[in-house]
PDB file of C-alpha atoms and ligand atoms in Angstrom:
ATOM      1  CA  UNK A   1      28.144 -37.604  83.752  1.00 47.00           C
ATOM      2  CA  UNK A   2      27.829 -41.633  82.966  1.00 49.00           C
ATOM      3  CA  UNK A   3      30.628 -42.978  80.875  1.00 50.00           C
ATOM      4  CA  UNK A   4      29.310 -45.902  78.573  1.00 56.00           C
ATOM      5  CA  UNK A   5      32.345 -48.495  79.094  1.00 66.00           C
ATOM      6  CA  UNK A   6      33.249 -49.406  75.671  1.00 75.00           C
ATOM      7  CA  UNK A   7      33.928 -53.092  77.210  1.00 75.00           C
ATOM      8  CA  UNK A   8      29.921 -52.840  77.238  1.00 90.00           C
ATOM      9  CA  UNK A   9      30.080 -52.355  73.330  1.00 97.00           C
ATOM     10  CA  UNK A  10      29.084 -55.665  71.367  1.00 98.00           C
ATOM     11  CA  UNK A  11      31.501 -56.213  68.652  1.00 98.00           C
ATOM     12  CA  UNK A  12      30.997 -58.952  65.624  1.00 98.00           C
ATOM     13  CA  UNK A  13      34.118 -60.352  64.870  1.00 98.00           C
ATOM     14  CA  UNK A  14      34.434 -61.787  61.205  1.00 98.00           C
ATOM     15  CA  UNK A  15      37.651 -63.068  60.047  1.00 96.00           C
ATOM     16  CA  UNK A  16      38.765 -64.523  57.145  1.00 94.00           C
ATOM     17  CA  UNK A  17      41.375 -65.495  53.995  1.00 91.00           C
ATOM     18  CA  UNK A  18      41.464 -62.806  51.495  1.00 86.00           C
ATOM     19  CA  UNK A  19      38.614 -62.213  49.426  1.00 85.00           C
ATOM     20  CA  UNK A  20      36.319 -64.887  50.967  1.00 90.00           C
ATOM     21  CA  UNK A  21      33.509 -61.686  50.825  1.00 89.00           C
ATOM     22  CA  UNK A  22      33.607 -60.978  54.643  1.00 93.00           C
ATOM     23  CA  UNK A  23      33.861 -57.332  53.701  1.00 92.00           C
ATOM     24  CA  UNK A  24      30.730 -57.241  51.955  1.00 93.00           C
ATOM     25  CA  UNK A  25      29.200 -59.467  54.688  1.00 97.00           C
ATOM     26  CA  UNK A  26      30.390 -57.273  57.046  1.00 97.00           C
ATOM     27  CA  UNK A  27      29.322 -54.305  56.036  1.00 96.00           C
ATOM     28  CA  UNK A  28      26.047 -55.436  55.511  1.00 97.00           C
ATOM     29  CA  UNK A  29      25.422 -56.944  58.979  1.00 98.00           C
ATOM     30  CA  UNK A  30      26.497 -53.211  60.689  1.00 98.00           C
ATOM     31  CA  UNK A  31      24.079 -51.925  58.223  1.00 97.00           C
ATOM     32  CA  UNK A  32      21.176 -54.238  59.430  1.00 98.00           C
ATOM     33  CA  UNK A  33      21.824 -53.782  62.742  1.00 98.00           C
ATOM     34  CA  UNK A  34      23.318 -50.217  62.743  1.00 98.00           C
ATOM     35  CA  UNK A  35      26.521 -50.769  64.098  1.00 98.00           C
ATOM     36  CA  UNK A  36      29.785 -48.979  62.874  1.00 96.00           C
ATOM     37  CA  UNK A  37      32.168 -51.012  60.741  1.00 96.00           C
ATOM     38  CA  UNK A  38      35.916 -51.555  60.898  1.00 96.00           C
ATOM     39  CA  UNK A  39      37.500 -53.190  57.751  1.00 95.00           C
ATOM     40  CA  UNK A  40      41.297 -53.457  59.423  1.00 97.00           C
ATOM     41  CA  UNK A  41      42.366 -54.889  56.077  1.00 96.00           C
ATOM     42  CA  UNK A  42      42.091 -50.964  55.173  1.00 96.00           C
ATOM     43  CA  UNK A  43      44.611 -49.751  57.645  1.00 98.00           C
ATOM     44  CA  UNK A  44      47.406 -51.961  56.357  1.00 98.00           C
ATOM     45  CA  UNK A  45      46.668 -51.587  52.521  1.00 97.00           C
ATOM     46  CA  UNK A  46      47.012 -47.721  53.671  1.00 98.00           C
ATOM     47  CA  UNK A  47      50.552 -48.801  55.448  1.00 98.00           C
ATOM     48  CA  UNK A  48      51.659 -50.540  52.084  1.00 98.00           C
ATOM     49  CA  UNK A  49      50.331 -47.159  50.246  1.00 98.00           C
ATOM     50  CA  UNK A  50      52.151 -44.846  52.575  1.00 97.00           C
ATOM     51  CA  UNK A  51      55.420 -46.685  52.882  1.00 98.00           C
ATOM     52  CA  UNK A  52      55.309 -47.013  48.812  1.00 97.00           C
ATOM     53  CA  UNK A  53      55.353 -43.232  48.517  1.00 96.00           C
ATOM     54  CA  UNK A  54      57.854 -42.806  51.231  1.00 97.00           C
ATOM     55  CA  UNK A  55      60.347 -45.688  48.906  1.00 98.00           C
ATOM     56  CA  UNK A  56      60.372 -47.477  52.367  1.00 98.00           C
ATOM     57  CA  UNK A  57      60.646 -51.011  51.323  1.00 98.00           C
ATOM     58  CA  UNK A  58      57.727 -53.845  53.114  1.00 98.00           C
ATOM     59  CA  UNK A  59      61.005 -55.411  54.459  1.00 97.00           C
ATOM     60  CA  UNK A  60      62.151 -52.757  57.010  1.00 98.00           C
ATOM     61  CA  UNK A  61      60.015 -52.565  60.108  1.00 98.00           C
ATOM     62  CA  UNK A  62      62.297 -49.929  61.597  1.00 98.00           C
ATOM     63  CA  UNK A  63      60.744 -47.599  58.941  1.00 98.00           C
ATOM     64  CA  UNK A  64      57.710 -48.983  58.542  1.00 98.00           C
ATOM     65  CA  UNK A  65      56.521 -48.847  62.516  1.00 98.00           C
ATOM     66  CA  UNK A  66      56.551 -44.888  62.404  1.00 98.00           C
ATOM     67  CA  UNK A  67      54.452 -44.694  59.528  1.00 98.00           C
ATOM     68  CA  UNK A  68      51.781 -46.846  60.611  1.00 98.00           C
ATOM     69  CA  UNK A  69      51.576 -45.133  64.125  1.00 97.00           C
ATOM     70  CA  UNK A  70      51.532 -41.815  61.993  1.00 96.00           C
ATOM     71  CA  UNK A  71      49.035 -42.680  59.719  1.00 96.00           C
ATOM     72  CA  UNK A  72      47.088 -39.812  58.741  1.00 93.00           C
ATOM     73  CA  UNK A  73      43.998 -41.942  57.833  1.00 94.00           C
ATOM     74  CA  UNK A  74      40.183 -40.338  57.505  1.00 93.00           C
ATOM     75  CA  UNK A  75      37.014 -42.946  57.334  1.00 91.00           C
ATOM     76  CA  UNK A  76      34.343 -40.929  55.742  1.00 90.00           C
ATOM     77  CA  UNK A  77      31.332 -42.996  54.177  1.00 85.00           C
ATOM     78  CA  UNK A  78      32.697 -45.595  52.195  1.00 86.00           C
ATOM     79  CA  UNK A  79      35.941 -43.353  51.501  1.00 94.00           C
ATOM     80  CA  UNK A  80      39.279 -43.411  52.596  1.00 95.00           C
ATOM     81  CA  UNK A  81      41.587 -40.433  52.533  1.00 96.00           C
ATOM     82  CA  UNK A  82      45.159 -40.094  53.340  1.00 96.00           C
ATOM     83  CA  UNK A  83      46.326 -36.521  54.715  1.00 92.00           C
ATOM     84  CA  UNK A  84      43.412 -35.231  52.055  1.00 89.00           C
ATOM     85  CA  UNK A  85      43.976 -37.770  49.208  1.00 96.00           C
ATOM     86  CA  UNK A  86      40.860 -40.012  48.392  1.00 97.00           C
ATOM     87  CA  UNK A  87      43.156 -43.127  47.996  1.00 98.00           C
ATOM     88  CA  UNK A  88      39.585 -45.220  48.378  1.00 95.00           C
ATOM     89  CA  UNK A  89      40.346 -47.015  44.807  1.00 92.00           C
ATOM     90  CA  UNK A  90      44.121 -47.575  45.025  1.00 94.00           C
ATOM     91  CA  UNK A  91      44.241 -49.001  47.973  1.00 96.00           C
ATOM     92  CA  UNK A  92      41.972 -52.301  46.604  1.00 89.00           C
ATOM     93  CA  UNK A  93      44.434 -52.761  43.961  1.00 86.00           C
ATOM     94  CA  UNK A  94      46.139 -55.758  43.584  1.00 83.00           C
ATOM     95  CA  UNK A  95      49.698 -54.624  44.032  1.00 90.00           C
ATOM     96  CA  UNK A  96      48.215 -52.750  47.789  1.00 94.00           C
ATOM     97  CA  UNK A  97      46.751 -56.112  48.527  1.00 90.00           C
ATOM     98  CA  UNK A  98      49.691 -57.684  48.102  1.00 91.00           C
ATOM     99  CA  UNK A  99      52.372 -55.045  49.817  1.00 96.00           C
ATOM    100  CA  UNK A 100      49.260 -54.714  52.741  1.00 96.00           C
ATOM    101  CA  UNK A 101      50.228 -58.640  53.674  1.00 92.00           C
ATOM    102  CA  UNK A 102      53.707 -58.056  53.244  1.00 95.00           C
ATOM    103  CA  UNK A 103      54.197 -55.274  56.116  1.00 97.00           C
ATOM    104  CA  UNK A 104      51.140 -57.091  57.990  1.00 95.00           C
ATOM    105  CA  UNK A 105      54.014 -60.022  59.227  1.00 94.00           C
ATOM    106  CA  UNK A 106      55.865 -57.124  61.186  1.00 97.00           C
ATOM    107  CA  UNK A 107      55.130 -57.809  65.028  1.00 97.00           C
ATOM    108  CA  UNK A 108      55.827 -53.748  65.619  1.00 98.00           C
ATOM    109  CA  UNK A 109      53.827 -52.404  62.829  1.00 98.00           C
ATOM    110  CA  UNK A 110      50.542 -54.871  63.922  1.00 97.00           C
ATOM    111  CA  UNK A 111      50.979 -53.021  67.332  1.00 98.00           C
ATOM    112  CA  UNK A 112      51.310 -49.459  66.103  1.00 98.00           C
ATOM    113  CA  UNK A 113      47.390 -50.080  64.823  1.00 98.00           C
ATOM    114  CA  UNK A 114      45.908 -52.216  68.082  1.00 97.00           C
ATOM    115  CA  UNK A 115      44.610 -48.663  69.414  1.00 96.00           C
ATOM    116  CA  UNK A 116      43.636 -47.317  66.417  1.00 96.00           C
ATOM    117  CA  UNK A 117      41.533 -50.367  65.705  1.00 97.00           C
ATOM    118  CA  UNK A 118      40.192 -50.630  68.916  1.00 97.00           C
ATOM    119  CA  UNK A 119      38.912 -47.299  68.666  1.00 95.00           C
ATOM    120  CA  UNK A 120      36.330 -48.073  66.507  1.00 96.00           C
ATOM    121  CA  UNK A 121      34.305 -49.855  69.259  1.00 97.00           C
ATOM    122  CA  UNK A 122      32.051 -46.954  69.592  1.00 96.00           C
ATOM    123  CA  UNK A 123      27.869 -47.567  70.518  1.00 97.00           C
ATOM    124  CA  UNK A 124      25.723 -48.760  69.300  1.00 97.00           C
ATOM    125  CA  UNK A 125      28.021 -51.903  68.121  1.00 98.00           C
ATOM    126  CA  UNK A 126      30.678 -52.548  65.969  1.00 98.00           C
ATOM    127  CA  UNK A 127      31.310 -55.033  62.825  1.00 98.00           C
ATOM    128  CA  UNK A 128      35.272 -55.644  62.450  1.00 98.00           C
ATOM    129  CA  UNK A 129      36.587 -57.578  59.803  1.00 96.00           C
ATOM    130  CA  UNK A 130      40.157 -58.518  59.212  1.00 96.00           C
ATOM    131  CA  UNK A 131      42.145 -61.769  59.879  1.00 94.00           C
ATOM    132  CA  UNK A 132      43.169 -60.994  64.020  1.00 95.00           C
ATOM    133  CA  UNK A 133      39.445 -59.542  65.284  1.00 97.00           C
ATOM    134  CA  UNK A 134      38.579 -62.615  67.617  1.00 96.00           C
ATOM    135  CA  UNK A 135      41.999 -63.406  68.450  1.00 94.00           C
ATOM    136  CA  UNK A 136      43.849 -60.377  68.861  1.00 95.00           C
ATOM    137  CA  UNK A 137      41.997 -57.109  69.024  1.00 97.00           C
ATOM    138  CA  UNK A 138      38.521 -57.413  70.270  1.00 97.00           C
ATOM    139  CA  UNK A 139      38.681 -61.037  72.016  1.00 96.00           C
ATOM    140  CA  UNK A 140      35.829 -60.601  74.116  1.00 96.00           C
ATOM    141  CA  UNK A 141      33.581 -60.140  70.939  1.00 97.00           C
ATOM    142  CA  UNK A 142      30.248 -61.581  71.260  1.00 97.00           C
ATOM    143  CA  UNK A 143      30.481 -63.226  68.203  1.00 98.00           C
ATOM    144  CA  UNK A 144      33.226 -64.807  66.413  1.00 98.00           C
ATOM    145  CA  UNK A 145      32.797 -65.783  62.403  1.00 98.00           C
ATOM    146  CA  UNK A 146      35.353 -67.465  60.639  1.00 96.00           C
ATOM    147  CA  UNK A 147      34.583 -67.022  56.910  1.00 96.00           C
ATOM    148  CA  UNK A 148      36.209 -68.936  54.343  1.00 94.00           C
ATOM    149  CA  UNK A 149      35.293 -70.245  50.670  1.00 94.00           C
ATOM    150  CA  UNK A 150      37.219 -71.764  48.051  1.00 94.00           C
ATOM    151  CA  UNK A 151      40.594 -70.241  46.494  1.00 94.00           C
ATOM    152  CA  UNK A 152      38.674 -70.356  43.221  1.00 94.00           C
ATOM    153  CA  UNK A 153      35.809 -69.080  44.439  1.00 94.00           C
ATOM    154  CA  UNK A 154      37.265 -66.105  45.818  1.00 94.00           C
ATOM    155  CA  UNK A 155      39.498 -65.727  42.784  1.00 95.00           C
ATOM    156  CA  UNK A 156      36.637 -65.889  40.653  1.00 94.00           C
ATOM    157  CA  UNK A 157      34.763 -63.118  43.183  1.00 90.00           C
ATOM    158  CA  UNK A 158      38.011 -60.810  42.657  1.00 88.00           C
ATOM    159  CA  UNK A 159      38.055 -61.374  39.101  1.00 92.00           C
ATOM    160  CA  UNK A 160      34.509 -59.969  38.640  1.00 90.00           C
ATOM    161  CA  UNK A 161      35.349 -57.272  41.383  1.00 84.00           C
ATOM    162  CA  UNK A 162      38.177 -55.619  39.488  1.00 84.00           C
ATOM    163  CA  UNK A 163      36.551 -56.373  35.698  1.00 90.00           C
ATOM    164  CA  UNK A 164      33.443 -53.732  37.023  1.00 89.00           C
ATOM    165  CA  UNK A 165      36.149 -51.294  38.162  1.00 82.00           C
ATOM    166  CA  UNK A 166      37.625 -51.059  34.734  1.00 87.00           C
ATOM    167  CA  UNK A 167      40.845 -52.779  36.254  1.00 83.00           C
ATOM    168  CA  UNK A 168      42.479 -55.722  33.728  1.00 86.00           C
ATOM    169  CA  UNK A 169      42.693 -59.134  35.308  1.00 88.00           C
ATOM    170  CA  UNK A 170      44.349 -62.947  35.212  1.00 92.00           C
ATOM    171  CA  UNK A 171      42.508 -65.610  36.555  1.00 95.00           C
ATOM    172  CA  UNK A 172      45.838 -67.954  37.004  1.00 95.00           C
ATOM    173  CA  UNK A 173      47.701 -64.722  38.333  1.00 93.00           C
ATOM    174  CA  UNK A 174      45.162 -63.921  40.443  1.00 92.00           C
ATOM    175  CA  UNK A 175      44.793 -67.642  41.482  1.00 94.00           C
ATOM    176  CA  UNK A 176      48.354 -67.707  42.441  1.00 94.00           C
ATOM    177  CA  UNK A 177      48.360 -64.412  44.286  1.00 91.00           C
ATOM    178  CA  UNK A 178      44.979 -65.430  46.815  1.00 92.00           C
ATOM    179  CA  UNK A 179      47.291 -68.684  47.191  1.00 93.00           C
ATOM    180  CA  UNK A 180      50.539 -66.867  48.170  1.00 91.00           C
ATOM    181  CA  UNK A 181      48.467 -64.153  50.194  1.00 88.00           C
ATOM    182  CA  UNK A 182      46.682 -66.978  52.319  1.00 90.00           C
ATOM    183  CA  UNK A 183      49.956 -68.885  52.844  1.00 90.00           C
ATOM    184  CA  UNK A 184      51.723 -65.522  53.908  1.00 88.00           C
ATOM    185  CA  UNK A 185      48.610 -64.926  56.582  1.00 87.00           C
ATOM    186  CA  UNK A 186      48.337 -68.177  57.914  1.00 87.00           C
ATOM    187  CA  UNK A 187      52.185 -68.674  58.603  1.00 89.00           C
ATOM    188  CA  UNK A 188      52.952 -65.824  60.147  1.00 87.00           C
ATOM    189  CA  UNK A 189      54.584 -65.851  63.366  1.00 88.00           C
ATOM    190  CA  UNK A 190      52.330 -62.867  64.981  1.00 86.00           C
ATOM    191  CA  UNK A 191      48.662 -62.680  65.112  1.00 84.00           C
ATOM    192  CA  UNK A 192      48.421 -65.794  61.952  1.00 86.00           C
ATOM    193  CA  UNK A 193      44.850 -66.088  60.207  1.00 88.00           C
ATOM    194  CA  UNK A 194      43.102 -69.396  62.038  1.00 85.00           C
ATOM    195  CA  UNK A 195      39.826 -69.804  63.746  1.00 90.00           C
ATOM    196  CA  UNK A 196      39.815 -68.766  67.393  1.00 93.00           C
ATOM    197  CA  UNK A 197      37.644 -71.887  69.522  1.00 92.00           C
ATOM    198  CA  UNK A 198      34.310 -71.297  69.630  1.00 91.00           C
ATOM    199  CA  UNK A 199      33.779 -69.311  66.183  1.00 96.00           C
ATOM    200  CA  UNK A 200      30.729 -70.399  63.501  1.00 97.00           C
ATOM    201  CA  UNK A 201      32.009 -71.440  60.712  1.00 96.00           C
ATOM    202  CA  UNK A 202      31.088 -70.087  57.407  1.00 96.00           C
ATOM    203  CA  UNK A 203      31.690 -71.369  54.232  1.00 95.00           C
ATOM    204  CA  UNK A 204      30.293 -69.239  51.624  1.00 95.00           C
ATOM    205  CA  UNK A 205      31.576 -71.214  48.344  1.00 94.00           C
ATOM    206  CA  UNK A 206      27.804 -71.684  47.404  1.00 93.00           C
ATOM    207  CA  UNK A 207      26.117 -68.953  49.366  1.00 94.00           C
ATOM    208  CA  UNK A 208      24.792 -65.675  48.119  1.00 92.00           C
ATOM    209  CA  UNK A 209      25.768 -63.104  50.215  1.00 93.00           C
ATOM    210  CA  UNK A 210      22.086 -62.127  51.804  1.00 96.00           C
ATOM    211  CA  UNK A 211      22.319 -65.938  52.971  1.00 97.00           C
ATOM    212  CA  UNK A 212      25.939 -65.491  54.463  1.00 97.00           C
ATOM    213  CA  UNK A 213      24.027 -62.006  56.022  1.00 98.00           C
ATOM    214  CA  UNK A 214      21.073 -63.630  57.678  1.00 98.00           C
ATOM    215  CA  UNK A 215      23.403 -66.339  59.290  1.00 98.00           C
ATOM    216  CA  UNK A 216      25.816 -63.859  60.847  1.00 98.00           C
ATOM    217  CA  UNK A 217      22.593 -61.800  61.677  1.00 98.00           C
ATOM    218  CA  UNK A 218      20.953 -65.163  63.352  1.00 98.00           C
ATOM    219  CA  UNK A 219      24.085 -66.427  65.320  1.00 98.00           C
ATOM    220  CA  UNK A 220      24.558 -62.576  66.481  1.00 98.00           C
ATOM    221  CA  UNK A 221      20.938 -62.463  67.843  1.00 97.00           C
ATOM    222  CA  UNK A 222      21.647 -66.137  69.483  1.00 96.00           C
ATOM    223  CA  UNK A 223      24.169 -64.892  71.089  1.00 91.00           C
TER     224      UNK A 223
HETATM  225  O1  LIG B   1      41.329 -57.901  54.130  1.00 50.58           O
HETATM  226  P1  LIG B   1      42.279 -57.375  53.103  1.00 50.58           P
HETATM  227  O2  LIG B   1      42.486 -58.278  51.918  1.00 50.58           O
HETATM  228  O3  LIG B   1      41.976 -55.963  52.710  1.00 50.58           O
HETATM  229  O4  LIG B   1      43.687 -57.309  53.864  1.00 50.58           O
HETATM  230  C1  LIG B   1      44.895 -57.052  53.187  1.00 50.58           C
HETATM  231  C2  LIG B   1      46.040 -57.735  53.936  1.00 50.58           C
HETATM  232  O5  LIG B   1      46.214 -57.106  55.207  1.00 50.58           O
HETATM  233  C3  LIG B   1      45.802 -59.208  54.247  1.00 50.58           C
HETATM  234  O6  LIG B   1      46.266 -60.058  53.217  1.00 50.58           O
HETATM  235  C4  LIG B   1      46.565 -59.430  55.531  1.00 50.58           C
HETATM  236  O7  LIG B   1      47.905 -59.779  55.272  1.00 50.58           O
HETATM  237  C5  LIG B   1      46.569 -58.070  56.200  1.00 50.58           C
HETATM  238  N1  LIG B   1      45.636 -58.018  57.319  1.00 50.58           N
HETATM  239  C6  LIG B   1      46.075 -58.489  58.547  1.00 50.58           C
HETATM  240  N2  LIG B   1      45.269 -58.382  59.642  1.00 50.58           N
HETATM  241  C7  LIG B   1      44.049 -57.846  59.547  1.00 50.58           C
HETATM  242  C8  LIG B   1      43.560 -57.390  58.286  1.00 50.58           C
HETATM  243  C9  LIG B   1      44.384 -57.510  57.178  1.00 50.58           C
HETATM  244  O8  LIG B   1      47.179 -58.994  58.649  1.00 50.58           O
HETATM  245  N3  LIG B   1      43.294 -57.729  60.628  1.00 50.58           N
END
């Protein structure tokens, strides 16, 4: 029997401030090329949703590290279940969002999900999106997007997002929130959001998102 190294496996690595889109751009590149997709951001809005039922506070790493290496997470379609519970919609709430970058600064729970993410890297390809893909957990990806646009922008993108859920939003509170979220990412003593050397830039302020596609698409075929 021949086993496929998954080293062999080409992984698109898109990272990027919170809701700059690379989700939706991700997804829709592994759909276009038929790769799987990894949206990490998942796995610690579903540590912040665990350790909120457990009344373990975002503060205590002790008690947060089992619970992220315990995580009894299922991927199915565009769901997400926790030991049986469809937690898909909860989990993009604001508050989850917001408790997800709290327990993300903790050095011990990051490592609890390195294996779990790394998993993922199945044939024929993967697309992983999250803030640490090119610099942390798949380094040797073949290629390395950093996606940005502006805070407004992306608060303006999130607005619109939870107003066709049927969630109520505040553009200044929401404003605020991106702005505290991206400072909380970016100075962070483990794994901080920044562009690795050598990734495309992407600024998708005034892009649609089949544009931001075919570019990711293009430098992935250049590649
Ligand atoms: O991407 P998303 O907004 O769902 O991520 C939620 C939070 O999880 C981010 O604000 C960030 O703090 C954290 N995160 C991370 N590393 C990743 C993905 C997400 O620290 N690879």
């Amino acid at each position: 029997m021949t086993t496929i190294s998954t080293q062999s496996v080409p992984v698109i690595a898109i990272d990027g401030p919170t809701a700059s889109g690379k989700g939706t751009v991700a997804q829709r590149v592994a759909e276009a090329l038929g790769f799987h997709y990894l949206d990490s951001g998942a796995l610690y809005r579903l540590v912040g949703l665990a350790s909120f039922k457990a009344g373990v506070s975002t503060d205590s790493e002790p008690d947060l590290i089992p619970i992220a290496e315990k995580l009894n997470v299922i991927f199915q379609g565009d769901r997400v279940f926790l030991a049986d519970e469809d937690v898909t919609d909860v989990i993009r709430q604001e508050a989850m969002g917001k408790r997800a970058s709290e327990v993300a600064v903790h050095p011990g729970v990051r490592a609890a999900l390195v294996a779990r993410q790394q998993a993922f890297r199945q044939a024929p390809g993967l697309v992983a999106d999250g803030r640490d893909m090119a610099s942390v957990i798949f380094q040797d990806a073949i290629t390395k997007v950093f996606l940005t646009a502006s805070v407004e922008a992306r608060a303006e993108r999130r607005y619109k997002q939870l107003i066709a859920k049927g969630f109520s939003a505040n553009m200044s509170i929401l404003l605020q929130d991106l702005r505290d979220r991206d400072a909380r990412d970016a100075n962070r003593s483990t794994s901080p959001l920044k562009a690795v050397e050598g990734a495309h830039h992407l600024d998708t302020t005034s892009m649609t998102i089949e544009e931001a596609v075919n570019q990711v698409l293009a430098w992935y075929k250049a590649s």
